[in-house]
PDB file of C-alpha atoms in Angstrom:
ATOM      1  CA  MET A  29     -17.082 -27.407  56.076  1.00 65.00           C
ATOM      2  CA  SER A  30     -19.380 -29.685  54.083  1.00 70.00           C
ATOM      3  CA  ILE A  31     -20.531 -28.581  50.648  1.00 84.00           C
ATOM      4  CA  SER A  32     -20.663 -31.247  47.908  1.00 79.00           C
ATOM      5  CA  GLU A  33     -23.068 -29.733  45.408  1.00 88.00           C
ATOM      6  CA  GLN A  34     -23.869 -30.713  41.876  1.00 91.00           C
ATOM      7  CA  GLN A  35     -26.300 -28.824  39.677  1.00 93.00           C
ATOM      8  CA  THR A  36     -27.195 -28.850  36.017  1.00 93.00           C
ATOM      9  CA  LEU A  37     -27.029 -25.372  34.501  1.00 91.00           C
ATOM     10  CA  GLU A  38     -29.077 -23.848  31.688  1.00 89.00           C
ATOM     11  CA  ASN A  39     -26.284 -24.354  29.145  1.00 92.00           C
ATOM     12  CA  GLY A  40     -26.210 -28.115  29.790  1.00 92.00           C
ATOM     13  CA  CYS A  41     -23.061 -28.047  31.896  1.00 95.00           C
ATOM     14  CA  VAL A  42     -22.962 -29.584  35.335  1.00 97.00           C
ATOM     15  CA  LEU A  43     -21.432 -27.489  38.123  1.00 97.00           C
ATOM     16  CA  HIS A  44     -19.568 -29.432  40.814  1.00 97.00           C
ATOM     17  CA  ILE A  45     -18.591 -27.820  44.119  1.00 97.00           C
ATOM     18  CA  LYS A  46     -16.618 -29.751  46.732  1.00 97.00           C
ATOM     19  CA  THR A  47     -14.098 -29.311  49.488  1.00 96.00           C
ATOM     20  CA  PHE A  48     -10.772 -31.124  49.219  1.00 96.00           C
ATOM     21  CA  ASP A  49     -11.873 -33.912  51.561  1.00 96.00           C
ATOM     22  CA  GLN A  50     -14.989 -34.522  49.479  1.00 96.00           C
ATOM     23  CA  LEU A  51     -13.056 -34.963  46.221  1.00 97.00           C
ATOM     24  CA  ALA A  52     -12.791 -38.505  44.913  1.00 96.00           C
ATOM     25  CA  THR A  53      -9.245 -39.496  44.048  1.00 97.00           C
ATOM     26  CA  SER A  54     -10.141 -39.572  40.352  1.00 96.00           C
ATOM     27  CA  GLU A  55     -11.656 -36.047  40.557  1.00 97.00           C
ATOM     28  CA  LEU A  56      -8.542 -34.666  42.246  1.00 97.00           C
ATOM     29  CA  TYR A  57      -6.340 -36.359  39.654  1.00 96.00           C
ATOM     30  CA  ASP A  58      -8.399 -34.867  36.793  1.00 96.00           C
ATOM     31  CA  LEU A  59      -8.235 -31.361  38.276  1.00 96.00           C
ATOM     32  CA  LEU A  60      -4.484 -31.548  38.901  1.00 95.00           C
ATOM     33  CA  HIS A  61      -3.910 -33.006  35.432  1.00 96.00           C
ATOM     34  CA  ILE A  62      -5.698 -30.070  33.782  1.00 95.00           C
ATOM     35  CA  ARG A  63      -3.894 -27.514  35.937  1.00 94.00           C
ATOM     36  CA  SER A  64      -0.559 -29.063  34.997  1.00 93.00           C
ATOM     37  CA  ALA A  65      -1.469 -29.240  31.293  1.00 91.00           C
ATOM     38  CA  VAL A  66      -2.476 -25.579  31.150  1.00 90.00           C
ATOM     39  CA  PHE A  67      -0.270 -23.752  33.638  1.00 87.00           C
ATOM     40  CA  ILE A  68       2.920 -25.777  33.385  1.00 85.00           C
ATOM     41  CA  VAL A  69       2.937 -27.297  29.881  1.00 86.00           C
ATOM     42  CA  GLU A  70       0.855 -24.903  27.748  1.00 85.00           C
ATOM     43  CA  GLN A  71       2.074 -21.715  29.439  1.00 85.00           C
ATOM     44  CA  ASN A  72       5.603 -23.118  29.829  1.00 83.00           C
ATOM     45  CA  CYS A  73       5.892 -22.209  33.520  1.00 82.00           C
ATOM     46  CA  VAL A  74       7.968 -24.222  35.903  1.00 81.00           C
ATOM     47  CA  TYR A  75       6.444 -23.759  39.339  1.00 81.00           C
ATOM     48  CA  GLN A  76       4.981 -25.746  42.220  1.00 80.00           C
ATOM     49  CA  ASP A  77       1.269 -25.977  41.430  1.00 85.00           C
ATOM     50  CA  VAL A  78       0.526 -28.349  44.318  1.00 90.00           C
ATOM     51  CA  ASP A  79       0.883 -25.705  47.003  1.00 91.00           C
ATOM     52  CA  TYR A  80      -0.956 -27.007  50.090  1.00 93.00           C
ATOM     53  CA  SER A  81      -3.749 -24.475  49.527  1.00 95.00           C
ATOM     54  CA  ASP A  82      -5.982 -27.093  47.935  1.00 96.00           C
ATOM     55  CA  GLN A  83      -6.724 -28.749  51.271  1.00 96.00           C
ATOM     56  CA  SER A  84      -8.648 -25.727  52.585  1.00 96.00           C
ATOM     57  CA  ALA A  85     -10.047 -24.564  49.227  1.00 97.00           C
ATOM     58  CA  ILE A  86     -13.459 -24.952  47.708  1.00 97.00           C
ATOM     59  CA  HIS A  87     -13.072 -26.615  44.303  1.00 97.00           C
ATOM     60  CA  LEU A  88     -15.458 -25.835  41.467  1.00 98.00           C
ATOM     61  CA  TRP A  89     -15.565 -27.330  38.018  1.00 98.00           C
ATOM     62  CA  LEU A  90     -17.906 -27.554  35.056  1.00 98.00           C
ATOM     63  CA  THR A  91     -18.424 -30.714  33.073  1.00 97.00           C
ATOM     64  CA  ARG A  92     -20.072 -31.130  29.718  1.00 96.00           C
ATOM     65  CA  GLY A  93     -20.687 -34.782  29.123  1.00 93.00           C
ATOM     66  CA  ASP A  94     -17.742 -36.544  30.706  1.00 92.00           C
ATOM     67  CA  ARG A  95     -15.223 -33.728  30.118  1.00 96.00           C
ATOM     68  CA  ILE A  96     -14.152 -30.932  32.440  1.00 97.00           C
ATOM     69  CA  VAL A  97     -14.560 -27.665  30.517  1.00 97.00           C
ATOM     70  CA  ALA A  98     -13.678 -25.172  33.279  1.00 98.00           C
ATOM     71  CA  MET A  99     -12.434 -25.084  36.841  1.00 98.00           C
ATOM     72  CA  SER A 100     -11.452 -22.797  39.697  1.00 98.00           C
ATOM     73  CA  ARG A 101     -10.748 -22.812  43.401  1.00 97.00           C
ATOM     74  CA  VAL A 102     -11.768 -20.468  46.198  1.00 98.00           C
ATOM     75  CA  CYS A 103      -9.364 -20.105  49.116  1.00 97.00           C
ATOM     76  CA  PRO A 104     -10.481 -18.887  52.546  1.00 97.00           C
ATOM     77  CA  THR A 105      -8.969 -15.805  54.161  1.00 96.00           C
ATOM     78  CA  GLY A 106      -5.293 -16.272  54.961  1.00 94.00           C
ATOM     79  CA  THR A 107      -4.873 -19.465  52.929  1.00 94.00           C
ATOM     80  CA  LYS A 108      -3.337 -18.161  49.722  1.00 92.00           C
ATOM     81  CA  LEU A 109      -3.727 -14.402  50.203  1.00 95.00           C
ATOM     82  CA  ALA A 110      -4.691 -12.124  53.094  1.00 95.00           C
ATOM     83  CA  HIS A 111      -8.384 -12.188  52.106  1.00 96.00           C
ATOM     84  CA  VAL A 112     -10.646 -14.696  50.388  1.00 98.00           C
ATOM     85  CA  SER A 113      -9.124 -15.405  46.994  1.00 98.00           C
ATOM     86  CA  ILE A 114      -9.999 -17.103  43.735  1.00 98.00           C
ATOM     87  CA  GLY A 115      -7.425 -18.805  41.587  1.00 95.00           C
ATOM     88  CA  ARG A 116      -6.511 -21.632  39.253  1.00 95.00           C
ATOM     89  CA  VAL A 117      -9.170 -20.399  36.823  1.00 96.00           C
ATOM     90  CA  ILE A 118      -9.010 -22.540  33.687  1.00 95.00           C
ATOM     91  CA  THR A 119     -11.204 -23.258  30.717  1.00 95.00           C
ATOM     92  CA  THR A 120     -10.342 -26.208  28.507  1.00 95.00           C
ATOM     93  CA  GLU A 121     -12.646 -25.071  25.701  1.00 92.00           C
ATOM     94  CA  ARG A 122     -12.095 -21.410  24.940  1.00 90.00           C
ATOM     95  CA  GLY A 123     -14.623 -19.036  23.423  1.00 93.00           C
ATOM     96  CA  LYS A 124     -17.713 -20.789  24.794  1.00 95.00           C
ATOM     97  CA  GLY A 125     -18.286 -18.698  27.923  1.00 96.00           C
ATOM     98  CA  TYR A 126     -17.149 -21.410  30.335  1.00 97.00           C
ATOM     99  CA  GLY A 127     -14.461 -19.191  31.885  1.00 96.00           C
ATOM    100  CA  THR A 128     -16.993 -16.465  32.613  1.00 97.00           C
ATOM    101  CA  LEU A 129     -19.429 -18.973  34.059  1.00 97.00           C
ATOM    102  CA  ILE A 130     -16.936 -20.725  36.356  1.00 98.00           C
ATOM    103  CA  PHE A 131     -15.611 -17.392  37.625  1.00 98.00           C
ATOM    104  CA  GLN A 132     -19.148 -16.138  38.361  1.00 97.00           C
ATOM    105  CA  LYS A 133     -19.826 -19.374  40.247  1.00 97.00           C
ATOM    106  CA  ALA A 134     -16.552 -18.985  42.188  1.00 98.00           C
ATOM    107  CA  ILE A 135     -17.593 -15.505  43.335  1.00 98.00           C
ATOM    108  CA  GLU A 136     -20.994 -16.899  44.354  1.00 96.00           C
ATOM    109  CA  ALA A 137     -19.324 -19.770  46.239  1.00 96.00           C
ATOM    110  CA  ALA A 138     -17.079 -17.344  48.111  1.00 97.00           C
ATOM    111  CA  ARG A 139     -20.095 -15.288  49.156  1.00 96.00           C
ATOM    112  CA  THR A 140     -22.164 -18.353  50.082  1.00 95.00           C
ATOM    113  CA  TYR A 141     -19.687 -20.607  51.854  1.00 95.00           C
ATOM    114  CA  LEU A 142     -17.140 -18.146  53.257  1.00 95.00           C
ATOM    115  CA  ALA A 143     -19.548 -15.427  54.396  1.00 87.00           C
ATOM    116  CA  PRO A 144     -19.246 -12.729  55.446  1.00 93.00           C
ATOM    117  CA  VAL A 145     -17.011 -11.733  52.544  1.00 95.00           C
ATOM    118  CA  THR A 146     -16.400  -8.055  51.849  1.00 95.00           C
ATOM    119  CA  LEU A 147     -13.308  -8.404  49.648  1.00 97.00           C
ATOM    120  CA  ILE A 148     -12.062 -10.992  47.161  1.00 98.00           C
ATOM    121  CA  GLU A 149      -8.440 -10.910  46.001  1.00 98.00           C
ATOM    122  CA  ILE A 150      -6.800 -12.464  42.970  1.00 98.00           C
ATOM    123  CA  GLU A 151      -3.324 -12.620  41.516  1.00 97.00           C
ATOM    124  CA  ALA A 152      -4.299 -12.218  37.863  1.00 97.00           C
ATOM    125  CA  GLN A 153      -2.120 -12.924  34.889  1.00 95.00           C
ATOM    126  CA  LEU A 154      -1.532  -9.532  33.304  1.00 97.00           C
ATOM    127  CA  THR A 155      -2.923 -10.780  29.980  1.00 96.00           C
ATOM    128  CA  LYS A 156      -6.228 -11.604  31.733  1.00 96.00           C
ATOM    129  CA  GLN A 157      -6.697  -8.232  33.457  1.00 98.00           C
ATOM    130  CA  HIS A 158      -9.589  -7.171  31.201  1.00 98.00           C
ATOM    131  CA  PHE A 159     -11.399 -10.465  31.826  1.00 97.00           C
ATOM    132  CA  TYR A 160     -11.399  -9.854  35.582  1.00 98.00           C
ATOM    133  CA  GLU A 161     -12.311  -6.184  35.191  1.00 98.00           C
ATOM    134  CA  LYS A 162     -15.614  -7.329  33.634  1.00 97.00           C
ATOM    135  CA  PHE A 163     -16.530  -8.683  37.083  1.00 98.00           C
ATOM    136  CA  GLY A 164     -15.643  -5.427  38.837  1.00 98.00           C
ATOM    137  CA  PHE A 165     -12.105  -6.315  39.925  1.00 98.00           C
ATOM    138  CA  VAL A 166      -9.638  -3.427  40.005  1.00 98.00           C
ATOM    139  CA  ALA A 167      -5.851  -3.573  39.898  1.00 98.00           C
ATOM    140  CA  THR A 168      -4.146  -2.817  43.202  1.00 98.00           C
ATOM    141  CA  SER A 169      -0.521  -3.316  42.205  1.00 98.00           C
ATOM    142  CA  ALA A 170       1.935  -2.805  39.411  1.00 98.00           C
ATOM    143  CA  PRO A 171       2.714  -5.895  37.326  1.00 98.00           C
ATOM    144  CA  PHE A 172       5.084  -8.380  38.975  1.00 97.00           C
ATOM    145  CA  MET A 173       6.621 -11.686  37.991  1.00 94.00           C
ATOM    146  CA  LEU A 174       4.957 -14.759  39.509  1.00 91.00           C
ATOM    147  CA  GLU A 175       5.371 -18.342  38.411  1.00 86.00           C
ATOM    148  CA  GLY A 176       7.151 -17.231  35.244  1.00 85.00           C
ATOM    149  CA  LEU A 177       4.441 -14.828  34.040  1.00 91.00           C
ATOM    150  CA  LEU A 178       3.544 -11.200  34.697  1.00 96.00           C
ATOM    151  CA  HIS A 179       0.713 -10.877  37.204  1.00 96.00           C
ATOM    152  CA  LEU A 180      -0.973  -8.091  39.129  1.00 97.00           C
ATOM    153  CA  ASN A 181      -2.976  -8.015  42.309  1.00 98.00           C
ATOM    154  CA  MET A 182      -6.651  -7.252  41.830  1.00 98.00           C
ATOM    155  CA  GLU A 183      -9.560  -7.021  44.237  1.00 98.00           C
ATOM    156  CA  LEU A 184     -13.318  -6.895  44.250  1.00 98.00           C
ATOM    157  CA  ARG A 185     -15.072  -5.082  47.077  1.00 97.00           C
ATOM    158  CA  LEU A 186     -18.485  -6.530  47.804  1.00 93.00           C
TER     159      LEU A 186
END
């Protein structure tokens, strides 16, 4: 799969979309650094973030100037979950709408590059349930412990 897109958005951010093989070493390092800083250090979770799902994922991130302000990855069916899934959703600058924007773009990427997609799954942190509900995701499980935090399965039927 060949993607490698870059587009300037109305808010001045630049959206980057690449497969693992298209990532420059410095881009991969930046993405992994942010994931580690947020999920492992900030949220105090000890878990294996580098999970071998990155190699088949579509990676999306927003930059403003030379800084990454949000990121996500889209995993094909059967990679991380049974269906297409979105995960590793992070914003480095909260309260500016970057999380909403990167998640919208992840849903669009799933529909564009992994078509036909009729269902998207996520393992959402319980504290973020309402965020994902704004996009039409519904809970499909009771809360469960994953990577040191309570999560729940959610899905969006397209």
